[in-house]
Coordinates of C-alpha atoms and ligand atoms in Angstrom, one line a residue:
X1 CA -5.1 -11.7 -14.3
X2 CA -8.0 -9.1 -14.1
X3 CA -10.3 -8.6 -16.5
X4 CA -12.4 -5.1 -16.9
X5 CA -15.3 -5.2 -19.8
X6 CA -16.7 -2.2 -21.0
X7 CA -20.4 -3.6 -22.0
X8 CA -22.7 -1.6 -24.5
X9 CA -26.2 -1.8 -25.2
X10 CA -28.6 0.2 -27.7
X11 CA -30.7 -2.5 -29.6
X12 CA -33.7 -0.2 -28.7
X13 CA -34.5 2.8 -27.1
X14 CA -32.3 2.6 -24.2
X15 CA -28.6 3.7 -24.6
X16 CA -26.6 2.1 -21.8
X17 CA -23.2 1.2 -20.9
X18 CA -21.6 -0.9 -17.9
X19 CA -18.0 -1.7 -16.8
X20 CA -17.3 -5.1 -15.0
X21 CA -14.3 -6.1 -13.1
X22 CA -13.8 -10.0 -12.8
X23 CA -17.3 -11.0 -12.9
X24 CA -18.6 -8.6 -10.6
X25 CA -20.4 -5.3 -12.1
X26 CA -19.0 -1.9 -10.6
X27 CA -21.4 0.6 -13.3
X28 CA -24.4 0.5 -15.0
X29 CA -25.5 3.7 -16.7
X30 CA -28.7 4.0 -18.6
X31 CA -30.2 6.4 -20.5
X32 CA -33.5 6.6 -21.7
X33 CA -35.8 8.1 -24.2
X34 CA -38.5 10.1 -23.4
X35 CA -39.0 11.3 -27.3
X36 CA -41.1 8.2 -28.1
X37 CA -43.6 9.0 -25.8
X38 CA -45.8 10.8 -27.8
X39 CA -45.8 8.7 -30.7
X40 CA -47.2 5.3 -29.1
X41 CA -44.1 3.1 -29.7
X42 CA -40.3 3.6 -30.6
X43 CA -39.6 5.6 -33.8
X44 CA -36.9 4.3 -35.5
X45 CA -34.9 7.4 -36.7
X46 CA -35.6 9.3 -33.5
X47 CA -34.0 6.1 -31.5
X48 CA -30.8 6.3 -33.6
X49 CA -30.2 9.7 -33.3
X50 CA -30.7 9.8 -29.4
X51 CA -28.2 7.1 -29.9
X52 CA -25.9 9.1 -31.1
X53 CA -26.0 12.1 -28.1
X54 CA -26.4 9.7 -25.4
X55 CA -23.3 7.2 -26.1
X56 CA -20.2 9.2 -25.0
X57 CA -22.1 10.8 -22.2
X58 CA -23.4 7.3 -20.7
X59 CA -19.8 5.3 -21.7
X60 CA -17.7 8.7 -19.6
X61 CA -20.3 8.5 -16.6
X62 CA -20.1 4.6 -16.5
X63 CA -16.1 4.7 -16.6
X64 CA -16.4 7.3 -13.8
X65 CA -19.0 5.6 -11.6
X66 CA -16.6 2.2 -11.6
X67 CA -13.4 4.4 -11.1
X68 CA -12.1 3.2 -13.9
X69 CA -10.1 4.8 -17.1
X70 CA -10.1 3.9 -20.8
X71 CA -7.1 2.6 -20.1
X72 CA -7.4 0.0 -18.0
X73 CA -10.4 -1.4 -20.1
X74 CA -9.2 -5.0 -21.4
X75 CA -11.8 -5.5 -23.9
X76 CA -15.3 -4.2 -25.2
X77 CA -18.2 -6.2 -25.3
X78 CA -21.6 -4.8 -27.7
X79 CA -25.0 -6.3 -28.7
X80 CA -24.5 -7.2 -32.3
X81 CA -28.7 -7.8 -32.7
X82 CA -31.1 -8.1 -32.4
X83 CA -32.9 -4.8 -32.5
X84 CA -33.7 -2.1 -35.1
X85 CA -30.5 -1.8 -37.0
X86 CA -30.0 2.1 -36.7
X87 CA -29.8 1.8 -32.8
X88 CA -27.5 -1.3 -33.2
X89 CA -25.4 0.5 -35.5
X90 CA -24.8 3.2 -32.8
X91 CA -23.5 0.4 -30.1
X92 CA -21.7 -1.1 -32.6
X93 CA -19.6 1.7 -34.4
X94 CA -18.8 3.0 -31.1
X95 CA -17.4 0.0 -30.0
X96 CA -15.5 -1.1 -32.8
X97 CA -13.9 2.2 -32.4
X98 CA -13.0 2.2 -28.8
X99 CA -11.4 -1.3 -29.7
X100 CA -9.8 -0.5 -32.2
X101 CA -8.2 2.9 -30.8
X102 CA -7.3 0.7 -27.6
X103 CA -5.9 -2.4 -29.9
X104 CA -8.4 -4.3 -27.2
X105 CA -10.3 -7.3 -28.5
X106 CA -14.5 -6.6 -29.5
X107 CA -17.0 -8.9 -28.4
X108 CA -20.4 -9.8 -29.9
X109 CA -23.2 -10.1 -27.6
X110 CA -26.7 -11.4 -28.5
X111 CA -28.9 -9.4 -26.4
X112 CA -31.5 -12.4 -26.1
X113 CA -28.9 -14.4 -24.6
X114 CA -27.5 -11.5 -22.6
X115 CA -31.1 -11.2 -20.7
X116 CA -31.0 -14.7 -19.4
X117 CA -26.9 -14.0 -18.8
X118 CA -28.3 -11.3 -16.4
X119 CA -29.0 -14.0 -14.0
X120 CA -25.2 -14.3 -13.0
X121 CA -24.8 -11.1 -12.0
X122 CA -23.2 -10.0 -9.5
X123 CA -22.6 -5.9 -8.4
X124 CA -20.4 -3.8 -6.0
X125 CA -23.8 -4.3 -3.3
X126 CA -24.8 -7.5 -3.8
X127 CA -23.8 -11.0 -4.6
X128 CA -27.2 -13.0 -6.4
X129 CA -27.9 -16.5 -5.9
X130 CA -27.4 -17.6 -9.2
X131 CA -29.3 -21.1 -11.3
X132 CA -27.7 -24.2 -11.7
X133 CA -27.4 -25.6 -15.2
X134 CA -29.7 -26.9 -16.9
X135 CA -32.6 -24.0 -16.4
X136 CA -35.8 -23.4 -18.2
X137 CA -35.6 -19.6 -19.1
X138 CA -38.9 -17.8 -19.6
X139 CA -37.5 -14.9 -21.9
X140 CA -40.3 -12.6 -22.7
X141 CA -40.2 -8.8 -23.4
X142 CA -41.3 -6.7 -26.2
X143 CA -39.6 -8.7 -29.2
X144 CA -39.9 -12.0 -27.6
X145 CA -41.7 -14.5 -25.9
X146 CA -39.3 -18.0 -25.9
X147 CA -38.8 -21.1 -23.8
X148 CA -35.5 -21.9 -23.5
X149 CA -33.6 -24.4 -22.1
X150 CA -29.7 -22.9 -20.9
X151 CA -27.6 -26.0 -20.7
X152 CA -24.9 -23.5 -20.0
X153 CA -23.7 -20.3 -20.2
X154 CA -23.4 -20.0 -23.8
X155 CA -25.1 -22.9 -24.8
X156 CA -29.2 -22.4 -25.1
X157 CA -31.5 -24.3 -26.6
X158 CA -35.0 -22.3 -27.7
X159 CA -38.0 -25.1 -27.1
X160 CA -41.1 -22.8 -27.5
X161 CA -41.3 -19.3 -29.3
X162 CA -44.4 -17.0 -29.7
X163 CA -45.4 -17.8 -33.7
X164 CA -46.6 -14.1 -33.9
X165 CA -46.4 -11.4 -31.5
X166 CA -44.7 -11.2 -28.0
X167 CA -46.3 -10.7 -24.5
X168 CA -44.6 -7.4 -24.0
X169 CA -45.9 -6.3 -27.4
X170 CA -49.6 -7.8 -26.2
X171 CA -49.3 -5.4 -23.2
X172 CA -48.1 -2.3 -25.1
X173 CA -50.1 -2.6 -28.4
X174 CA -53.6 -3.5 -26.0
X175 CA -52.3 -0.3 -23.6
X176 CA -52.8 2.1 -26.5
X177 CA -56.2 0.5 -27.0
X178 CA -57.0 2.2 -23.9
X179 CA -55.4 5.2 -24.7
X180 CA -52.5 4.7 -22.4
X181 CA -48.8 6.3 -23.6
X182 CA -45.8 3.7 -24.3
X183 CA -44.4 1.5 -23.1
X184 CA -47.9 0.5 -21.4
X185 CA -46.7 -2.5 -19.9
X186 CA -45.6 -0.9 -16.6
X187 CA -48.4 0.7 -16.8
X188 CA -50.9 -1.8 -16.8
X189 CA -49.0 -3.6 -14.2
X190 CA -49.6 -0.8 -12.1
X191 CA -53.3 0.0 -12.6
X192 CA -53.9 -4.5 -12.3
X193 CA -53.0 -3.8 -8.9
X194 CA -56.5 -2.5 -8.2
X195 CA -58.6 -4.2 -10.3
X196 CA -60.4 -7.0 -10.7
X197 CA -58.5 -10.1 -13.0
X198 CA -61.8 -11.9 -13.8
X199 CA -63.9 -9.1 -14.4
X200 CA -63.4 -9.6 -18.1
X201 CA -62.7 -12.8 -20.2
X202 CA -60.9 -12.7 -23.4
X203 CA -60.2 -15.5 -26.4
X204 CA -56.9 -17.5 -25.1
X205 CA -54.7 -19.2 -28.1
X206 CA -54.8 -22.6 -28.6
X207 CA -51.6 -23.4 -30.1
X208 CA -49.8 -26.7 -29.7
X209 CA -46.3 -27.7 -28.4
X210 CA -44.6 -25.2 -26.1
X211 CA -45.4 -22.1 -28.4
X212 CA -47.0 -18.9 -28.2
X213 CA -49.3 -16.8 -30.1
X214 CA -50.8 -13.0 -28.8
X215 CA -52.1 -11.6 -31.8
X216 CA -55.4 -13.6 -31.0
X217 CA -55.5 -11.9 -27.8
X218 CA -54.9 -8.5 -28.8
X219 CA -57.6 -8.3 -31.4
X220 CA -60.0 -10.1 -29.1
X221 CA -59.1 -7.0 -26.4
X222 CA -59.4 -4.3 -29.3
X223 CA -63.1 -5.8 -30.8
X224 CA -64.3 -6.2 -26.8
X225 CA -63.1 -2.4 -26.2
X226 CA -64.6 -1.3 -29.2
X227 CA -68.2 -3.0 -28.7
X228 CA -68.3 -1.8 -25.5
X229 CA -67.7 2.2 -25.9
X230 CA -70.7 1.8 -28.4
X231 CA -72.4 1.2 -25.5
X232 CA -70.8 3.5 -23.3
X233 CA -68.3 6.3 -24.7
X234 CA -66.8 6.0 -21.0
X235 CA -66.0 2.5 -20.6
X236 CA -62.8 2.6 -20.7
X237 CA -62.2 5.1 -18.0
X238 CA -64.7 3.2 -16.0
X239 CA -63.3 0.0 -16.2
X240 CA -59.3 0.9 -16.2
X241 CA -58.3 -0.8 -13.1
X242 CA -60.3 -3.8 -14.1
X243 CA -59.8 -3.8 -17.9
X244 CA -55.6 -4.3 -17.0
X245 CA -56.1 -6.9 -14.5
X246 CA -58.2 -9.1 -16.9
X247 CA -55.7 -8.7 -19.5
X248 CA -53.3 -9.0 -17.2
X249 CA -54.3 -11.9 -15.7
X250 CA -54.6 -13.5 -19.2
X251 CA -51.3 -12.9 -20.7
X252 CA -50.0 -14.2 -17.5
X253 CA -51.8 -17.3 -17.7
X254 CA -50.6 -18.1 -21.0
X255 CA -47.2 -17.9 -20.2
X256 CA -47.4 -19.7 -17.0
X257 CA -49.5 -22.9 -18.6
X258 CA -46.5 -23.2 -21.4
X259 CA -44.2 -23.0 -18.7
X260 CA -45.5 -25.5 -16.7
X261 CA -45.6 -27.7 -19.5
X262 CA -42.2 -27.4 -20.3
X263 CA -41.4 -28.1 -16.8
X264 CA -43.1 -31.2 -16.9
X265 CA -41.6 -32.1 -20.1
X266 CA -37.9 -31.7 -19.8
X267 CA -37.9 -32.6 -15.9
X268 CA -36.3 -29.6 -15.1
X269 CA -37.1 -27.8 -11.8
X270 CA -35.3 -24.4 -11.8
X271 CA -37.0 -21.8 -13.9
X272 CA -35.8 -18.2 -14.4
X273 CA -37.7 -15.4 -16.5
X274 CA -35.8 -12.8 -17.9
X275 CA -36.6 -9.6 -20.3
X276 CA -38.8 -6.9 -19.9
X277 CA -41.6 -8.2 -19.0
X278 CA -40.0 -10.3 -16.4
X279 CA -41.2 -7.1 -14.2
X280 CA -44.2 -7.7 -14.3
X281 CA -45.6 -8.1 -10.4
X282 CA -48.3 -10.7 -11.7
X283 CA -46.2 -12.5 -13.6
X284 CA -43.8 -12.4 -10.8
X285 CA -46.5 -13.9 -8.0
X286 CA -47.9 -16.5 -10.4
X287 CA -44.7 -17.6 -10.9
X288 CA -43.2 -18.0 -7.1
X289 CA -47.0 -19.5 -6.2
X290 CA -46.4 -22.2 -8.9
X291 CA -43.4 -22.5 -7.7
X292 CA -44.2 -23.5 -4.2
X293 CA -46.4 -26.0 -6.1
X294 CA -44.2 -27.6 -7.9
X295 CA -41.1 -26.9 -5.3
X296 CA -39.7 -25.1 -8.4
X297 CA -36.4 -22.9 -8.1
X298 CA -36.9 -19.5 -9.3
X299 CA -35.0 -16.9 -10.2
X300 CA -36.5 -13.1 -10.8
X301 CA -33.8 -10.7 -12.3
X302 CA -33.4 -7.6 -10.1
X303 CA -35.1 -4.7 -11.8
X304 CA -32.2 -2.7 -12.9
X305 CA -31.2 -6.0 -14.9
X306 CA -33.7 -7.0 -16.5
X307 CA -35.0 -4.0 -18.3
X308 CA -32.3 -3.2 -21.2
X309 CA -29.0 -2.4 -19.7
X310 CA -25.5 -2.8 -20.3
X311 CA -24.3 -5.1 -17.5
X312 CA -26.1 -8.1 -19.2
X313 CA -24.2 -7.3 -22.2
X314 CA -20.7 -6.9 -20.0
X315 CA -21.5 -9.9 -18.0
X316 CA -22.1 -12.4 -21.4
X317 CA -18.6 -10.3 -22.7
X318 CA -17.0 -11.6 -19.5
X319 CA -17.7 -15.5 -20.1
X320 CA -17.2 -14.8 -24.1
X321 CA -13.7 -13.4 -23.0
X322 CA -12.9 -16.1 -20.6
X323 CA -13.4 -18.6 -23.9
X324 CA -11.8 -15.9 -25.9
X325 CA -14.8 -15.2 -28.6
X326 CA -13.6 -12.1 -30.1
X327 CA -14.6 -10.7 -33.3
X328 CA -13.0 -9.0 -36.0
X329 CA -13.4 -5.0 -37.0
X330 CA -15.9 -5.9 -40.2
X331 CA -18.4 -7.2 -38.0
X332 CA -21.8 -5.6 -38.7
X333 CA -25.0 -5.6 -36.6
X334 CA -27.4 -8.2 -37.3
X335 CA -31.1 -7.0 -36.7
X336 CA -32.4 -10.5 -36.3
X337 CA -29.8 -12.2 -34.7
X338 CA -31.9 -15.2 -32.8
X339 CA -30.5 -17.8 -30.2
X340 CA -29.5 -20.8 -32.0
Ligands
KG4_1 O1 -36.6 -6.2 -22.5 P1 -37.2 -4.9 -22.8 O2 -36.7 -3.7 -21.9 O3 -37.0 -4.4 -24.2 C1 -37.0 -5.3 -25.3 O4 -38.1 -5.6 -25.8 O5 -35.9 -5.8 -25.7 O6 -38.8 -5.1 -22.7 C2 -39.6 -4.0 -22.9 C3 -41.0 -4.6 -22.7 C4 -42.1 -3.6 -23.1 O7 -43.1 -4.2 -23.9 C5 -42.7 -3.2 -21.8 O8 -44.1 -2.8 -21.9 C6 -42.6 -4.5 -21.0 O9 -41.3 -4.9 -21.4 N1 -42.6 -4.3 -19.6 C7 -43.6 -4.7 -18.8 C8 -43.4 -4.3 -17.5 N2 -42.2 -3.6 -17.5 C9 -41.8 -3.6 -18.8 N3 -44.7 -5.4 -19.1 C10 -45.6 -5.7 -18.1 N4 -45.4 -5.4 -16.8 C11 -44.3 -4.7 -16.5 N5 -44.1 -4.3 -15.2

C-alpha cells in the first residue's frame, strides 16, 4: 500500500508544509517571516497571525508541487510542541481539521525529534546516506542545545542539555550586541568567514557531565563589547569580521568538546548534528576535521532540512504511521513538549 503524509510545521516563525510519498519527500514549501525583523527576535502575536495567512497558501502550493490532491492524502502529520503556543496552535487547528474533514488519522510530531528524523530523508532529487543506529545527535538551534543518543527512530535518549540558554540563542542574542538584525546567527557565520577566530577571548563554561551552559558567554561578550566602545565608540564596526569569528569560534568549541566527550563515553562513532544551527560553516568544518580524527561518521543535514521545515515533520509522521501512532481530535499543542 502507498502511503502520502501531508507534514505541517509552525512551532516558530516559519509556516511550512511538505507531502511525502512512501518515505521519499516530493514537496517542501516554506514560508517565512520577514515582520520580526525589526524587532530583534520573534514576536509572539505577530508569529501567530502570519500563521494564520500563510497556512492554506503553503499547504495548496505544497499539494501542487508533489502533484498530489487532498484526496489522495492518507494521513496528516503536525508538530504538537514545542514552540510558542500561538504558532503551534495554528499547525495544529489546521490539521485536526484537514483530518478530520478527510476522516484520515492525525499525527503528533515533536519537532526536536523531527530535526534529527531529518536525517532519513530522502527527496524526488536525491537519495541521502542515512546513520546507522545507535548515533550521537548534536541537536542545537535556537531553543536547544542537547546530546542525544537515537537508539532508533523513535526511541532517543537526551544525555547532555544546555542548563540555561542555547547556542543558537548565544549567536542571536550576542548578534544584537553588535547591532546586527535577527536571526544573527547566519549572519555571524557569514561575517567569521573573514575574520580572525582568536583575535578575541571570551569566559568558556565550566560545567560538568555532558551539559551546556551560554549565558556565561553571552554576558562575558556583552561586558567585553561594552568596555571596549568606552574606549572606542567604533569598535564594533572595526572589529565585525573578527568580533564573529571569536565568538564563533567559541561557541563552536564548546559544542565540539561535549561532543567529543560523549563520543568517548558511549563508544559510539557516528555523530549527526541537526537544528538550526547545524548550518553553521564552522561548526560544520570542526566537526568533519574531528571527524577525520577520530574516523567518526558524520552526517550534516542538507540546508533545506535542517532549518524549520515540514518534511522533517512528514518524514517522523511516516515512521509514526508505519507503527500506527495516531492521535485523537482533543489533542492540544504542548509548548514544552521535550524528548523523553
Ligand atoms: O532550528 P531553527 O530553524 O529554529 C528553532 O530554533 O527551532 O534554528 C534557528 C536558529 C537561530 O538561532 C539562528 O540564528 C540559528 O539557528 N542559525 C545559525 C545559522 N543558521 C541558523 N546559527 C549560526 N550559524 C548559522 N549559519
Amino acid at each position: 500500500m502507498s502511503i502520502t503524509i501531508l507534514g505541517i510545521e509552525s512551532s516558530c516563525d516559519d509556516t511550512s508544509a511538505s507531502i511525502l510519498k512512501d518515505g521519499v519527500i516530493y514537496s517542501n514549501v516554506t514560508a517565512n517571516q520577514d515582520v520580526h525583523m525589526d524587532y530583534g527576535g520573534v514576536v509572539p502575536e505577530l508569529a501567530s497571525r502570519a500563521h494564520q495567512q500563510n497556512i492554506i497558501p503553503v499547504v495548496h502550493q505544497a499539494m501542487q508541487k508533489a502533484g498530489v490532491t487532498a484526496d489522495e492524502i492518507d494521513a496528516v502529520a503536525f508538530t504538537r510542541g514545542p514552540g510558542l503556543l500561538g504558532s503551534l496552535m495554528v499547525g495544529t487547528s489546521f490539521a485536526k481539521g484537514f483530518a478530520l474533514s478527510k476522516n484520515i488519522p492525525l499525527i503528533e510530531v515533536n519537532h526536536l525529534q523531527a530535526h534529527i528524523l531529518a536525517h532519513f530523508i530522502d527527496d524526488l532529487k536525491n537519495k541521502y546516506e542515512h546513520p546507522d543506529f545507535p548515533f550521537l545527535a548534536l541537536l542545537v538551534s535556537g531553543g536547544n542545545s542537547q546530546i542525544i543518543v537515537v537508539k532508533d527512530h523513535l526511541e532517543m535518549e537526551v544525555i547532555g542539555e544546555t542548563i540555561d540558554d542555547a547556542a543558537g540563542e548565544a549567536f542571536d542574542k550576542c548578534a544584537k550586541v553588535m547591532g546586527l538584525p535577527y536571526p544573527g546567527g547566519p549572519i555571524i557565520d557569514r561575517n567569521a568567514k573573514s575574520g580572525n577566530p582568536l583575535a578575541f577571548e571570551f569566559s568558556r563554561p565550566k560545567i560538568q557531565g555532558l551539559n551546556y551552559s551560554f549565558s556565561g558567554l553571552k554576558t562575558s561578550f556583552l561586558y567585553f563589547v561594552r568596555d571596549r566602545i568606552k574606549e572606542n565608540p567604533n569598535f564594533i564596526e572595526e572589529n565585525m569580521n573578527d568580533l564573529c569569528a571569536s565568538l564563533q569560534y567559541t561557541i563552536v568549541d564548546v559544542l565540539m568538546n561535549k561532543i567529543k566527550k560523549a563520543a568517548k563515553e558511549t563508544g559510539i562513532k557516528q555523530v549527526a548534528i541537526a537544528g538550526g544551527v547545524s548550518a553553521n560553516s564552522g561548526l560544520q568544518k570542526a566537526l568533519t576535521e574531528v571527524a577525520v580524527k577520530f574516523k567518526w561518521k558524520v552526517f550534516i543535514p542538507q540546508l533545506g532540512y535542517s532549518l524549520d521545515n515540514a518534511a522533517m515533520i512528514a518524514i517522523t509522521g511516516y515512521f509514526k504511521f508505519l507503527k500506527k501512532e495516531f492521535v485523537d481530535q482533543d489533542t492540544a499543542p504542548f509548548a514544552r513538549m521535550t524528548i523523553k
